[in-house]
Tab-separated table of C-alpha atoms in Angstrom:
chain	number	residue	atom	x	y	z
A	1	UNK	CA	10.884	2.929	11.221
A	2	UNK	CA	12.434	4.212	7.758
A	3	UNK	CA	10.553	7.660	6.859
A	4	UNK	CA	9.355	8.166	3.186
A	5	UNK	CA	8.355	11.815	2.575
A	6	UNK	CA	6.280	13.433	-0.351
A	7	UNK	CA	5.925	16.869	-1.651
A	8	UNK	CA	3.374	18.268	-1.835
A	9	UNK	CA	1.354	17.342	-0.203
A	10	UNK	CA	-1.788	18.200	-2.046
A	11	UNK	CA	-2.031	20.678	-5.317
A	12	UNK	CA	-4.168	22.007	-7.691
A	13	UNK	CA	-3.818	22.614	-11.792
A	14	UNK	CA	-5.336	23.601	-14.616
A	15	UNK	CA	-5.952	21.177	-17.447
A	16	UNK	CA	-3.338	20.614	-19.863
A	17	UNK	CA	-0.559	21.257	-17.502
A	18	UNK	CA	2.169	19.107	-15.574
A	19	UNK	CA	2.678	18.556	-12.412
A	20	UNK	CA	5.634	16.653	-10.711
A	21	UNK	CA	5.235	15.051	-7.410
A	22	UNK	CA	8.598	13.384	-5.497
A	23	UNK	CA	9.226	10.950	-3.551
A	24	UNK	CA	11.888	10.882	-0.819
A	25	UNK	CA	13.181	8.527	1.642
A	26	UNK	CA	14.724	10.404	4.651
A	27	UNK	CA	16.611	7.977	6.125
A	28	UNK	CA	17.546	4.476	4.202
A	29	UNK	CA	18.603	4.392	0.489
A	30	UNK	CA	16.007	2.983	-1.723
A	31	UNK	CA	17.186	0.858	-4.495
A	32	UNK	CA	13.661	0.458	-5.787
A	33	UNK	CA	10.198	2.670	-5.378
A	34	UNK	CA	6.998	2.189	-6.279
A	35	UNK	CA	4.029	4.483	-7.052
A	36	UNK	CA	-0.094	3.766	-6.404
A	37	UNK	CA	-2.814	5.732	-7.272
A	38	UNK	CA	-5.919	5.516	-5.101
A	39	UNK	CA	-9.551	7.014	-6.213
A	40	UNK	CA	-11.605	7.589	-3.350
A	41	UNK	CA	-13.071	4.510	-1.457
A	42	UNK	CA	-10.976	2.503	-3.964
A	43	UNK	CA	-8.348	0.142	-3.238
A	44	UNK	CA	-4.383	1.771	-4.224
A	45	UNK	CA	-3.540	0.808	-7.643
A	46	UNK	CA	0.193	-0.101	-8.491
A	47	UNK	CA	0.972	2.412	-11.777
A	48	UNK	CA	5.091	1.683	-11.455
A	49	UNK	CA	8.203	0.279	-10.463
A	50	UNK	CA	10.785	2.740	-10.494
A	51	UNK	CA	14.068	1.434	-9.807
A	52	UNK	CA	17.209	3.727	-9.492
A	53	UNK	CA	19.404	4.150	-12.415
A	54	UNK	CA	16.974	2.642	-15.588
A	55	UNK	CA	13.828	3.037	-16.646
A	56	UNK	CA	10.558	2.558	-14.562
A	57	UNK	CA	8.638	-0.801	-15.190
A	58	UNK	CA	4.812	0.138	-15.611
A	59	UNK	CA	1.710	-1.767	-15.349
A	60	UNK	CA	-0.770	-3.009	-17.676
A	61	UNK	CA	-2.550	-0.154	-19.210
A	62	UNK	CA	-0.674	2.952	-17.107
A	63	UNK	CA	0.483	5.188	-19.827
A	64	UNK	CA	4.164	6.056	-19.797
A	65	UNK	CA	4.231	8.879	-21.615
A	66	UNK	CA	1.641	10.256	-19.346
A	67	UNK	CA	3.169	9.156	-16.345
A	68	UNK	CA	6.843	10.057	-16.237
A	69	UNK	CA	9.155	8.249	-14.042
A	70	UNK	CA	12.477	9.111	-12.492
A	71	UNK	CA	14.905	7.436	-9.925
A	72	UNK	CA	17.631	9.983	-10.211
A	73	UNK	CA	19.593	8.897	-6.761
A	74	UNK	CA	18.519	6.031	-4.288
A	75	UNK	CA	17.119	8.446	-2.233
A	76	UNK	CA	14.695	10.416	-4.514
A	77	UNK	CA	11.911	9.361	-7.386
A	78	UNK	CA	9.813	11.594	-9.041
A	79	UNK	CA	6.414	11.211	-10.792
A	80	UNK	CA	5.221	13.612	-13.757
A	81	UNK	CA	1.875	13.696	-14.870
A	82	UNK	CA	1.978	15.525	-17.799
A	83	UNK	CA	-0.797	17.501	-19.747
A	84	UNK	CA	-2.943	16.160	-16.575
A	85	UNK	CA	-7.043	16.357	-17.363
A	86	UNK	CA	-9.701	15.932	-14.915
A	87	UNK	CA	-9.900	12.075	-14.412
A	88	UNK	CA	-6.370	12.025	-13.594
A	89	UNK	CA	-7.493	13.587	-10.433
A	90	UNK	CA	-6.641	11.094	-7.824
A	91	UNK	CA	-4.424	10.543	-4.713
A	92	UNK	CA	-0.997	9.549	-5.431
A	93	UNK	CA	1.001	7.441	-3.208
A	94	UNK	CA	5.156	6.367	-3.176
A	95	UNK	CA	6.693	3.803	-1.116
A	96	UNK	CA	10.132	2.732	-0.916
A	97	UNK	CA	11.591	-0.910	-0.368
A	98	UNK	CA	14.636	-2.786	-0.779
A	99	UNK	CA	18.392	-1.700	0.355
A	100	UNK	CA	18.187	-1.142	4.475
A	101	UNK	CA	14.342	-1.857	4.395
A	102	UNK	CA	14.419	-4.944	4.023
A	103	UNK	CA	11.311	-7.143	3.989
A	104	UNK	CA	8.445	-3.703	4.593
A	105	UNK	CA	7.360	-1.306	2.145
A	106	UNK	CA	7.772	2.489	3.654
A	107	UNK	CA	4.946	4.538	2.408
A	108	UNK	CA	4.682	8.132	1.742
A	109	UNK	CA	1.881	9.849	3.130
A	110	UNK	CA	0.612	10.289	-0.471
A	111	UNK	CA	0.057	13.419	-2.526
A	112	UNK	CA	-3.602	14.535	-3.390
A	113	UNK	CA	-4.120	15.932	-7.122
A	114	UNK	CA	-6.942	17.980	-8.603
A	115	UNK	CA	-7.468	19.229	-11.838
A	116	UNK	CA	-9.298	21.418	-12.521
B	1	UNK	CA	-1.579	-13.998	-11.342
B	2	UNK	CA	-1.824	-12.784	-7.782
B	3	UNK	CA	-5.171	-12.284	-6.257
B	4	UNK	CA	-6.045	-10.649	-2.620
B	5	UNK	CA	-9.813	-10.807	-1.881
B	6	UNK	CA	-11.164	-9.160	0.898
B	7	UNK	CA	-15.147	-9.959	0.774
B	8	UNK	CA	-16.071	-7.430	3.623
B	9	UNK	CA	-16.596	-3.937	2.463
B	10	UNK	CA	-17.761	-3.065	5.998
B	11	UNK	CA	-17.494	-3.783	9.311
B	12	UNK	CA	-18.649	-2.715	12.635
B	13	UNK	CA	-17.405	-3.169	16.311
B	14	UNK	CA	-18.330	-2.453	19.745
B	15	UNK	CA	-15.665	-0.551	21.771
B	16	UNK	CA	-13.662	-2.718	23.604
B	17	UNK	CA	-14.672	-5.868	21.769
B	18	UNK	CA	-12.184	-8.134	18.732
B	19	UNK	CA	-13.056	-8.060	15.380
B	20	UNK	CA	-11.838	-10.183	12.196
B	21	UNK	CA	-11.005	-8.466	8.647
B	22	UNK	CA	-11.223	-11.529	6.612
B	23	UNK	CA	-8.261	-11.746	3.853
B	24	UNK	CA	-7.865	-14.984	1.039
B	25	UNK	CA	-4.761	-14.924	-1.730
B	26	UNK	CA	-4.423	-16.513	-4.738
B	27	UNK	CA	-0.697	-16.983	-5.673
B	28	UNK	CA	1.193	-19.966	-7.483
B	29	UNK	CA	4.632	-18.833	-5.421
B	30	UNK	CA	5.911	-20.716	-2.595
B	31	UNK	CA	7.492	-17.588	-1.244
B	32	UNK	CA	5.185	-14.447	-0.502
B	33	UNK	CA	4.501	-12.219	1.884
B	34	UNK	CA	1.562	-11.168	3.742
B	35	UNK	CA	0.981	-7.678	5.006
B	36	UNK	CA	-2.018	-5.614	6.572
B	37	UNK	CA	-1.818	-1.655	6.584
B	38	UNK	CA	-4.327	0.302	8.276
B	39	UNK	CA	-5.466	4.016	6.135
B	40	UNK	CA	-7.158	6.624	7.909
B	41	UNK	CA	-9.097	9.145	6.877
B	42	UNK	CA	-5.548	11.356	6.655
B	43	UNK	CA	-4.374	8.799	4.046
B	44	UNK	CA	-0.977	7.615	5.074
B	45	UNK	CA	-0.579	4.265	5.098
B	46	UNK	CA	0.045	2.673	8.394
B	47	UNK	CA	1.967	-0.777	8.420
B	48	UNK	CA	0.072	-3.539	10.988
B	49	UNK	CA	1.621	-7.080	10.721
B	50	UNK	CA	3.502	-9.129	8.688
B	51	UNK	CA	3.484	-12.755	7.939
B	52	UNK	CA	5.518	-14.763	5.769
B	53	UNK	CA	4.758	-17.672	4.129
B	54	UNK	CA	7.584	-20.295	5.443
B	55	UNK	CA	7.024	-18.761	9.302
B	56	UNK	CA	5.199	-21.211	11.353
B	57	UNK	CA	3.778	-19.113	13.862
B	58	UNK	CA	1.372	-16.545	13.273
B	59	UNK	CA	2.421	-12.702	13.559
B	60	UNK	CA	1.464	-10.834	16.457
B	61	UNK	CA	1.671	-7.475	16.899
B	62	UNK	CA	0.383	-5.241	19.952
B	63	UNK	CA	-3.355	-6.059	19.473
B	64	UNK	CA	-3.166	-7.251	16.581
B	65	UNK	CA	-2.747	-11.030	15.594
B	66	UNK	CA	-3.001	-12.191	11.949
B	67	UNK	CA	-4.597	-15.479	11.455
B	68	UNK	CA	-2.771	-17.373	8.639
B	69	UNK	CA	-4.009	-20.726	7.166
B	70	UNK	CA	-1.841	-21.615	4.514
B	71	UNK	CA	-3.800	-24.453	2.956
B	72	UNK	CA	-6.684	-22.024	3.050
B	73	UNK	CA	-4.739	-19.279	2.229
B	74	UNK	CA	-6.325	-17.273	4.259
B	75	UNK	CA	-4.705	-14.250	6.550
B	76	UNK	CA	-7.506	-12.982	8.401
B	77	UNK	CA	-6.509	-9.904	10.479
B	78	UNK	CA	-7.737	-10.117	13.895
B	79	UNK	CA	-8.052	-6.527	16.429
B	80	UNK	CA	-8.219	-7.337	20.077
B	81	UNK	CA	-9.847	-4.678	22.448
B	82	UNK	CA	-11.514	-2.408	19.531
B	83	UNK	CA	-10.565	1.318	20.327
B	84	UNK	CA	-12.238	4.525	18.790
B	85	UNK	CA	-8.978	4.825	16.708
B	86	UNK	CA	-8.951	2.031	14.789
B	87	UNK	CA	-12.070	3.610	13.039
B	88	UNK	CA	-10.115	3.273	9.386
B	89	UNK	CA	-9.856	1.510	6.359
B	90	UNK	CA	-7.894	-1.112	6.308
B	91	UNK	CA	-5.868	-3.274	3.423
B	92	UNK	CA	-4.665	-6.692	2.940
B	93	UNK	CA	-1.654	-7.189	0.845
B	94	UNK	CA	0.567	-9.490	-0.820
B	95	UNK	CA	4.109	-9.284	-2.365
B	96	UNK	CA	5.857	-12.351	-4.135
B	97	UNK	CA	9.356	-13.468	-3.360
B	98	UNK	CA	11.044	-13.476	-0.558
B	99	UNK	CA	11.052	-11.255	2.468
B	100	UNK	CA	14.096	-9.133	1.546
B	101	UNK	CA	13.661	-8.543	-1.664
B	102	UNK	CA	10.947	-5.217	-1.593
B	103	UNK	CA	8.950	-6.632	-4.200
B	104	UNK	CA	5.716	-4.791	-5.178
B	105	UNK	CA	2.398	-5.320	-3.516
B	106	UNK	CA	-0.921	-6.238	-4.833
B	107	UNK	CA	-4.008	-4.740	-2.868
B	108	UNK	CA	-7.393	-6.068	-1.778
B	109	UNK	CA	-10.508	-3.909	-2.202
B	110	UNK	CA	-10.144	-2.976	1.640
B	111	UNK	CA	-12.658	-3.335	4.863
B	112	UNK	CA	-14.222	-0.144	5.878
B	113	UNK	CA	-14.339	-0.943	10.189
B	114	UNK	CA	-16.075	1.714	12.120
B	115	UNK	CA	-15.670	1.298	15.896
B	116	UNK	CA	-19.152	2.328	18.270
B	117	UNK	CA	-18.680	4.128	21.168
């Protein structure tokens, strides 16, 4: 199957800073990306649709400004979570569909945030 | 609105023994797609089975089988032959539109299944 990388794979920050997490996919172009957070024992949360070349369509009460979005190429998306605080702490997961994938969505194996 | 319900927070199995992770959707589409992904404790996301909503039979996979009753809509997830490592959380899915199209998927709340020795 298609292979979605993410790096890193965990990190740590400080509050008030930003941190940038991207999404790859290895070996298919990805016309359209999404990202999911996931608290612990909690079901993943869509936060975006990032789709390559415009702007990222976010969900109901996911803050764009906090959560920056970019599809630069059809192979790579990043996320940005700027001035990050403690309860954005969370585990942050991409997958790729569309293009070569067809009907499955690839997932990332997901990139675990702290803040401390 | 979509809707994927999955009413079991936990489950447990025997070794060696099926077990059912029960699934219901709520969608006004005709077209959707049905998906179960199995999460261990690493995190990654591991893709099961995949049923769509015009095919007539239901998916197989290995040992898994996915039990779809469209008037119900219901898409249990059933595990033949319960091994050790399929100790995980696992997730019910849905995506609107049709099966090419990479749409964005809606969760459930995930079963917990824990597998005795």
């Amino acid at each position: 199957g298609a292979v979605v990388s993410q790096h890193p794979s965990w990190v740590i920050c400080k509050s008030g800073t930003s941190v940038k997490i991207e999404c790859r996919s290895l070996d298919f172009q990805a016309t359209t990306m999404f990202w999911y957070r996931q608290f612990p024992k909690q079901s993943l949360m869509l936060m975006a649709t990032s789709n390559e070349g415009s702007k990222a369509t976010y969900e109901q009460g996911v803050e764009k400004d906090k959560f920056l979005i970019n599809h630069a190429s059809l192979t790579l998306s990043t996320l940005t979570v700027t001035s990050a605080h403690p309860e954005d702490s969370s585990f942050y997961i991409c997958s790729a569909g569309g293009g070569l994938a067809g009907y499955e969505q690839y997932f990332g194996p997901g990139t675990r945030l702290t803040v401390t | 609105a979509q809707k994927i319900t999955q009413t079991q927070p936990g489950m447990f199995v025997q070794e060696k023994e099926a077990v059912t992770l029960d699934c219901t959707y709520d969608t006004s589409d005709q077209s959707y797609g049905l998906f179960w992904y199995k999460q261990p404790s690493s995190g990654e996301m591991i893709f099961l089975i995949y049923q769509g909503s015009y095919d007539e039979q239901n998916a197989t996979e290995g040992r898994y089988s996915l039990n779809f009753q469209k008037a119900r809509k219901s898409a249990n997830l059933v595990i033949s032959a319960s091994q050790l490592g399929d100790s995980a959380m696992y997730f019910c899915a849905m995506r609107e539109g049709r099966r090419n199209q990479g749409g964005k998927l809606i969760f459930g709340q995930g079963t917990e299944l824990s597998v005795k020795p």
